[in-house]
Amino acid sequence: TPIHETELWSSLFDPILVALFSDPDRDTFLRCANELNRIQPDAMICSINQLSWDRTIGYGEVKVAEPTPNSAALASDLLRLATMTSKAIGGSETRSILTFQIHGYNLKVYITQKMPKSLFYTMTEVAEIEFPKSIQDIDSFIKRKNIEALISVYKIFWGVCCETKKDEAENEPESPALDISTIKCINEGSKDRSRECPFKY
C-alpha cells in the first residue's frame, strides 16, 4: 500500500521537526494545515499571541515520492513557498522566513530574506537531509553530517527567523509580490514527466 502525505509527515518528519521548530516557552509551534484547504501549505510555523495565532515564520510542503518524479508538482510547491514567504515578509515585521520541502524521504530547507534597501528577495537552500526509510537505516541517518545540518537549521531558525524588522528604517521600499494565481497563469500548461527537468528535487 503506498504511503500518503499525511502518513509520511506524521510518522517520520513531524517528531523531528517539532523538536526543532516548536517551543511553548517562546510561544512558537509547528502545526499541520488543514488538508482540505489547499490555499494553505501543508505545514506552518507560527507564533501565538495569547489565545490566537500571530505571525507566521515558516512554511512547509510535503510530497510523496513516485516511480516517475512529478517535477511539475514539486516546482509548483517550491514556487508557492517562495511566493508566500515574500508576501509574508513584505506585509509583516518578519525579517526572514524558513521553508522546507519534503519529497519522499528527502528534506530540503530554505531561508527567504529581503535584501536591505532593495526590492529583491533571496531564497537560499541551507540544508538537505535524507531521512531513514526504515529502522535498518537509522545508523546511516545518525551521522555527523546530518546532525550538524539539523543543528545548523535550528540555529538559523531561532537566531534569524525569529528576529523582527523593528530596528530597520521606516522608509524601506516595498516590493510588490505576484499572487499565486497570477504565477500559475504564467506556467506552461502542458506537462510531460519524461521531459528533462533542469532542477533537482
Short mmCIF file of N, CA, C and O in Angstrom, two decimals, residues 96-187:
data_model
loop_
_atom_site.label_atom_id
_atom_site.label_comp_id
_atom_site.label_asym_id
_atom_site.label_seq_id
_atom_site.Cartn_x
_atom_site.Cartn_y
_atom_site.Cartn_z
N SER A 96 13.02 37.39 8.14
CA SER A 96 13.38 36.18 7.38
C SER A 96 12.37 35.09 7.68
O SER A 96 11.82 35.03 8.78
N ILE A 97 12.13 34.22 6.72
CA ILE A 97 11.19 33.12 6.90
C ILE A 97 11.84 31.82 6.43
O ILE A 97 12.46 31.77 5.37
N LEU A 98 11.68 30.78 7.23
CA LEU A 98 12.22 29.47 6.90
C LEU A 98 11.16 28.64 6.20
O LEU A 98 9.99 28.67 6.58
N THR A 99 11.55 27.91 5.18
CA THR A 99 10.64 26.99 4.49
C THR A 99 11.33 25.65 4.32
O THR A 99 12.56 25.56 4.30
N PHE A 100 10.54 24.61 4.20
CA PHE A 100 11.11 23.29 3.92
C PHE A 100 10.22 22.57 2.92
O PHE A 100 9.01 22.77 2.87
N GLN A 101 10.86 21.74 2.11
CA GLN A 101 10.16 20.95 1.11
C GLN A 101 10.55 19.49 1.29
O GLN A 101 11.74 19.14 1.26
N ILE A 102 9.55 18.65 1.50
CA ILE A 102 9.76 17.22 1.69
C ILE A 102 9.33 16.49 0.43
O ILE A 102 8.21 16.68 -0.06
N HIS A 103 10.23 15.68 -0.11
CA HIS A 103 9.92 14.84 -1.27
C HIS A 103 10.34 13.42 -0.93
O HIS A 103 11.53 13.11 -0.93
N GLY A 104 9.34 12.59 -0.63
CA GLY A 104 9.67 11.24 -0.18
C GLY A 104 10.37 11.31 1.17
O GLY A 104 9.81 11.83 2.14
N TYR A 105 11.59 10.82 1.23
CA TYR A 105 12.36 10.84 2.48
C TYR A 105 13.44 11.92 2.46
O TYR A 105 14.30 11.95 3.34
N ASN A 106 13.37 12.79 1.46
CA ASN A 106 14.36 13.86 1.34
C ASN A 106 13.79 15.17 1.88
O ASN A 106 12.66 15.55 1.56
N LEU A 107 14.57 15.88 2.68
CA LEU A 107 14.17 17.16 3.24
C LEU A 107 15.13 18.24 2.77
O LEU A 107 16.35 18.10 2.92
N LYS A 108 14.58 19.31 2.20
CA LYS A 108 15.38 20.49 1.85
C LYS A 108 14.84 21.69 2.61
O LYS A 108 13.63 21.88 2.70
N VAL A 109 15.76 22.46 3.17
CA VAL A 109 15.39 23.62 3.98
C VAL A 109 15.92 24.88 3.31
O VAL A 109 17.08 24.92 2.86
N TYR A 110 15.07 25.91 3.25
CA TYR A 110 15.43 27.17 2.63
C TYR A 110 15.18 28.32 3.60
O TYR A 110 14.38 28.19 4.53
N ILE A 111 15.84 29.43 3.37
CA ILE A 111 15.54 30.64 4.11
C ILE A 111 15.35 31.78 3.11
O ILE A 111 16.16 31.95 2.19
N THR A 112 14.24 32.50 3.25
CA THR A 112 13.93 33.62 2.37
C THR A 112 14.15 34.92 3.14
O THR A 112 13.67 35.07 4.26
N GLN A 113 14.86 35.85 2.51
CA GLN A 113 15.16 37.14 3.14
C GLN A 113 14.99 38.25 2.12
O GLN A 113 15.19 38.05 0.92
N LYS A 114 14.64 39.43 2.61
CA LYS A 114 14.56 40.60 1.75
C LYS A 114 15.87 41.35 1.85
O LYS A 114 16.38 41.61 2.93
N MET A 115 16.45 41.66 0.70
CA MET A 115 17.71 42.38 0.68
C MET A 115 17.51 43.80 1.20
O MET A 115 16.53 44.46 0.83
N PRO A 116 18.39 44.29 2.07
CA PRO A 116 18.22 45.63 2.66
C PRO A 116 18.16 46.71 1.58
O PRO A 116 18.92 46.71 0.62
N LYS A 117 17.20 47.63 1.76
CA LYS A 117 17.01 48.77 0.86
C LYS A 117 16.93 48.34 -0.60
O LYS A 117 17.51 48.95 -1.49
N SER A 118 16.20 47.25 -0.81
CA SER A 118 16.08 46.70 -2.17
C SER A 118 14.68 46.14 -2.36
O SER A 118 13.95 45.91 -1.40
N LEU A 119 14.30 45.93 -3.63
CA LEU A 119 13.01 45.32 -3.95
C LEU A 119 13.12 43.82 -4.16
O LEU A 119 12.14 43.17 -4.50
N PHE A 120 14.31 43.26 -3.94
CA PHE A 120 14.56 41.86 -4.25
C PHE A 120 14.60 40.99 -2.99
O PHE A 120 14.99 41.44 -1.92
N TYR A 121 14.19 39.73 -3.18
CA TYR A 121 14.26 38.73 -2.12
C TYR A 121 15.24 37.63 -2.55
O TYR A 121 15.43 37.39 -3.74
N THR A 122 15.83 36.99 -1.57
CA THR A 122 16.68 35.83 -1.85
C THR A 122 16.10 34.61 -1.15
O THR A 122 15.60 34.72 -0.02
N MET A 123 16.13 33.48 -1.82
CA MET A 123 15.70 32.20 -1.24
C MET A 123 16.86 31.24 -1.36
O MET A 123 17.21 30.81 -2.46
N THR A 124 17.49 30.92 -0.22
CA THR A 124 18.73 30.17 -0.22
C THR A 124 18.53 28.80 0.42
O THR A 124 17.94 28.70 1.50
N GLU A 125 19.01 27.76 -0.24
CA GLU A 125 18.98 26.42 0.36
C GLU A 125 20.06 26.33 1.43
O GLU A 125 21.23 26.59 1.16
N VAL A 126 19.68 25.96 2.65
CA VAL A 126 20.63 25.91 3.76
C VAL A 126 20.91 24.50 4.23
O VAL A 126 21.88 24.27 4.96
N ALA A 127 20.08 23.52 3.82
CA ALA A 127 20.33 22.15 4.26
C ALA A 127 19.56 21.17 3.39
O ALA A 127 18.48 21.49 2.87
N GLU A 128 20.13 19.99 3.23
CA GLU A 128 19.45 18.86 2.57
C GLU A 128 19.79 17.61 3.35
O GLU A 128 20.96 17.29 3.56
N ILE A 129 18.75 16.90 3.80
CA ILE A 129 18.94 15.73 4.65
C ILE A 129 18.08 14.59 4.13
O ILE A 129 16.89 14.78 3.84
N GLU A 130 18.66 13.41 4.03
CA GLU A 130 17.93 12.21 3.63
C GLU A 130 17.53 11.45 4.89
O GLU A 130 18.39 11.01 5.66
N PHE A 131 16.23 11.31 5.12
CA PHE A 131 15.73 10.64 6.32
C PHE A 131 15.67 9.12 6.10
O PHE A 131 15.57 8.66 4.96
N PRO A 132 15.71 8.34 7.18
CA PRO A 132 15.72 6.88 7.04
C PRO A 132 14.37 6.34 6.59
O PRO A 132 13.32 6.82 7.03
N LYS A 133 14.39 5.33 5.73
CA LYS A 133 13.16 4.72 5.25
C LYS A 133 12.66 3.64 6.20
O LYS A 133 11.49 3.29 6.17
N SER A 134 13.55 3.11 7.02
CA SER A 134 13.17 2.06 7.98
C SER A 134 14.14 2.08 9.15
O SER A 134 15.13 2.83 9.14
N ILE A 135 13.86 1.27 10.14
CA ILE A 135 14.70 1.21 11.33
C ILE A 135 16.11 0.72 10.99
O ILE A 135 17.08 1.05 11.66
N GLN A 136 16.22 -0.05 9.89
CA GLN A 136 17.54 -0.54 9.48
C GLN A 136 18.44 0.57 8.97
O GLN A 136 19.66 0.42 8.92
N ASP A 137 17.85 1.71 8.60
CA ASP A 137 18.64 2.81 8.06
C ASP A 137 19.00 3.87 9.10
O ASP A 137 19.58 4.90 8.77
N ILE A 138 18.65 3.61 10.36
CA ILE A 138 18.90 4.60 11.42
C ILE A 138 20.39 4.91 11.55
O ILE A 138 20.80 6.07 11.72
N ASP A 139 21.23 3.88 11.47
CA ASP A 139 22.67 4.08 11.63
C ASP A 139 23.23 5.04 10.58
O ASP A 139 24.09 5.88 10.88
N SER A 140 22.75 4.93 9.34
CA SER A 140 23.25 5.81 8.29
C SER A 140 22.70 7.23 8.44
O SER A 140 23.29 8.18 7.94
N PHE A 141 21.57 7.37 9.14
CA PHE A 141 21.00 8.70 9.35
C PHE A 141 21.71 9.44 10.48
O PHE A 141 21.96 10.64 10.39
N ILE A 142 22.02 8.71 11.56
CA ILE A 142 22.66 9.35 12.71
C ILE A 142 24.17 9.42 12.46
O ILE A 142 24.96 8.65 13.02
N LYS A 143 24.56 10.33 11.63
CA LYS A 143 25.97 10.56 11.36
C LYS A 143 26.25 12.05 11.48
O LYS A 143 25.35 12.88 11.51
N ARG A 144 27.52 12.37 11.57
CA ARG A 144 27.92 13.75 11.88
C ARG A 144 27.35 14.76 10.90
O ARG A 144 26.90 15.84 11.30
N LYS A 145 27.36 14.43 9.62
CA LYS A 145 26.89 15.38 8.61
C LYS A 145 25.44 15.77 8.85
O LYS A 145 25.08 16.96 8.80
N ASN A 146 24.57 14.78 9.11
CA ASN A 146 23.15 15.06 9.32
C ASN A 146 22.91 15.79 10.64
O ASN A 146 22.08 16.70 10.70
N ILE A 147 23.63 15.39 11.69
CA ILE A 147 23.46 16.05 12.98
C ILE A 147 23.87 17.51 12.89
O ILE A 147 23.18 18.41 13.40
N GLU A 148 24.98 17.78 12.22
CA GLU A 148 25.44 19.18 12.06
C GLU A 148 24.45 19.98 11.21
O GLU A 148 24.23 21.17 11.47
N ALA A 149 23.84 19.34 10.21
CA ALA A 149 22.85 20.02 9.39
C ALA A 149 21.62 20.39 10.21
O ALA A 149 21.09 21.50 10.09
N LEU A 150 21.15 19.48 11.06
CA LEU A 150 19.99 19.75 11.91
C LEU A 150 20.30 20.86 12.91
O LEU A 150 19.46 21.74 13.16
N ILE A 151 21.49 20.83 13.48
CA ILE A 151 21.89 21.89 14.43
C ILE A 151 21.96 23.24 13.71
O ILE A 151 21.53 24.27 14.25
N SER A 152 22.49 23.24 12.50
CA SER A 152 22.59 24.47 11.72
C SER A 152 21.21 25.04 11.43
O SER A 152 20.98 26.25 11.55
N VAL A 153 20.25 24.18 11.04
CA VAL A 153 18.88 24.62 10.77
C VAL A 153 18.25 25.20 12.04
O VAL A 153 17.58 26.24 12.00
N TYR A 154 18.48 24.53 13.16
CA TYR A 154 17.95 25.00 14.45
C TYR A 154 18.48 26.40 14.78
O TYR A 154 17.71 27.30 15.15
N LYS A 155 19.77 26.61 14.61
CA LYS A 155 20.37 27.91 14.92
C LYS A 155 19.89 29.00 13.97
O LYS A 155 19.64 30.14 14.38
N ILE A 156 19.76 28.66 12.69
CA ILE A 156 19.29 29.63 11.72
C ILE A 156 17.86 30.07 12.03
O ILE A 156 17.53 31.25 12.01
N PHE A 157 17.02 29.09 12.37
CA PHE A 157 15.62 29.41 12.63
C PHE A 157 15.48 30.31 13.85
O PHE A 157 14.86 31.38 13.79
N TRP A 158 16.04 29.89 14.97
CA TRP A 158 15.86 30.65 16.21
C TRP A 158 16.73 31.91 16.26
O TRP A 158 16.40 32.87 16.96
N GLY A 159 17.80 31.92 15.49
CA GLY A 159 18.68 33.09 15.52
C GLY A 159 18.37 34.14 14.47
O GLY A 159 18.73 35.30 14.63
N VAL A 160 17.71 33.73 13.37
CA VAL A 160 17.46 34.65 12.26
C VAL A 160 15.97 34.86 12.01
O VAL A 160 15.51 35.99 11.91
N CYS A 161 15.23 33.77 11.90
CA CYS A 161 13.83 33.88 11.50
C CYS A 161 12.94 34.47 12.59
O CYS A 161 11.85 34.96 12.28
N CYS A 162 13.37 34.42 13.82
CA CYS A 162 12.54 34.97 14.91
C CYS A 162 12.85 36.43 15.18
O CYS A 162 12.26 37.04 16.08
N GLU A 163 13.78 37.02 14.44
CA GLU A 163 14.06 38.44 14.58
C GLU A 163 13.00 39.25 13.82
O GLU A 163 12.37 38.76 12.90
N THR A 164 12.84 40.50 14.22
CA THR A 164 11.88 41.37 13.55
C THR A 164 12.59 42.53 12.89
O THR A 164 13.79 42.74 13.08
N LYS A 165 11.83 43.31 12.12
CA LYS A 165 12.39 44.45 11.38
C LYS A 165 12.19 45.77 12.12
O LYS A 165 12.25 46.83 11.52
N LYS A 166 11.95 45.71 13.42
CA LYS A 166 11.66 46.93 14.17
C LYS A 166 12.82 47.93 14.16
O LYS A 166 12.62 49.12 14.26
N ASP A 167 14.04 47.38 14.06
CA ASP A 167 15.20 48.26 14.11
C ASP A 167 15.59 48.80 12.73
O ASP A 167 16.57 49.51 12.61
N GLU A 168 14.84 48.45 11.69
CA GLU A 168 15.17 48.89 10.35
C GLU A 168 14.47 50.21 10.03
O GLU A 168 13.49 50.60 10.65
N ALA A 169 14.97 50.89 9.04
CA ALA A 169 14.41 52.19 8.67
C ALA A 169 12.99 52.05 8.17
O ALA A 169 12.64 51.07 7.50
N GLU A 170 12.16 53.05 8.48
CA GLU A 170 10.77 53.00 8.07
C GLU A 170 10.60 53.25 6.57
O GLU A 170 9.56 52.93 6.01
N ASN A 171 11.59 53.83 5.94
CA ASN A 171 11.47 54.12 4.50
C ASN A 171 11.98 52.96 3.64
O ASN A 171 12.36 53.15 2.50
N GLU A 172 11.99 51.79 4.20
CA GLU A 172 12.38 50.59 3.44
C GLU A 172 11.40 50.41 2.28
O GLU A 172 10.19 50.38 2.46
N PRO A 173 11.89 50.30 1.02
CA PRO A 173 10.98 50.17 -0.12
C PRO A 173 10.19 48.87 -0.08
O PRO A 173 10.71 47.82 0.30
N GLU A 174 8.92 48.95 -0.46
CA GLU A 174 8.07 47.76 -0.52
C GLU A 174 8.11 47.20 -1.93
O GLU A 174 7.97 47.92 -2.91
N SER A 175 8.28 45.89 -2.00
CA SER A 175 8.33 45.24 -3.31
C SER A 175 7.04 44.46 -3.52
O SER A 175 6.68 43.62 -2.70
N PRO A 176 6.32 44.71 -4.60
CA PRO A 176 5.07 44.00 -4.86
C PRO A 176 5.34 42.54 -5.19
O PRO A 176 6.30 42.21 -5.90
N ALA A 177 4.50 41.67 -4.67
CA ALA A 177 4.63 40.23 -4.94
C ALA A 177 3.43 39.75 -5.74
O ALA A 177 2.29 40.16 -5.48
N LEU A 178 3.67 38.91 -6.73
CA LEU A 178 2.59 38.38 -7.54
C LEU A 178 1.78 37.37 -6.75
O LEU A 178 2.30 36.65 -5.90
N ASP A 179 0.49 37.30 -7.02
CA ASP A 179 -0.36 36.28 -6.42
C ASP A 179 -0.04 34.93 -7.03
O ASP A 179 0.43 34.82 -8.18
N ILE A 180 -0.33 33.88 -6.27
CA ILE A 180 -0.08 32.52 -6.76
C ILE A 180 -0.90 32.24 -8.02
O ILE A 180 -0.43 31.60 -8.96
N SER A 181 -2.13 32.73 -8.07
CA SER A 181 -2.98 32.52 -9.25
C SER A 181 -2.38 33.17 -10.49
O SER A 181 -2.45 32.62 -11.59
N THR A 182 -1.75 34.33 -10.32
CA THR A 182 -1.11 35.00 -11.45
C THR A 182 0.09 34.22 -11.94
O THR A 182 0.32 34.08 -13.15
N ILE A 183 0.87 33.70 -11.01
CA ILE A 183 2.05 32.92 -11.38
C ILE A 183 1.66 31.64 -12.10
O ILE A 183 2.31 31.22 -13.06
N LYS A 184 0.57 31.02 -11.68
CA LYS A 184 0.11 29.81 -12.35
C LYS A 184 -0.26 30.08 -13.80
O LYS A 184 -0.10 29.22 -14.66
N CYS A 185 -0.76 31.28 -14.07
CA CYS A 185 -1.13 31.62 -15.45
C CYS A 185 0.10 31.73 -16.34
O CYS A 185 0.02 31.55 -17.56
N ILE A 186 1.26 32.03 -15.72
CA ILE A 186 2.49 32.15 -16.49
C ILE A 186 3.06 30.78 -16.84
O ILE A 186 3.72 30.61 -17.87
N ASN A 187 2.79 29.79 -15.99
CA ASN A 187 3.33 28.45 -16.21
C ASN A 187 2.80 27.85 -17.51
O ASN A 187 1.66 28.11 -17.92
#
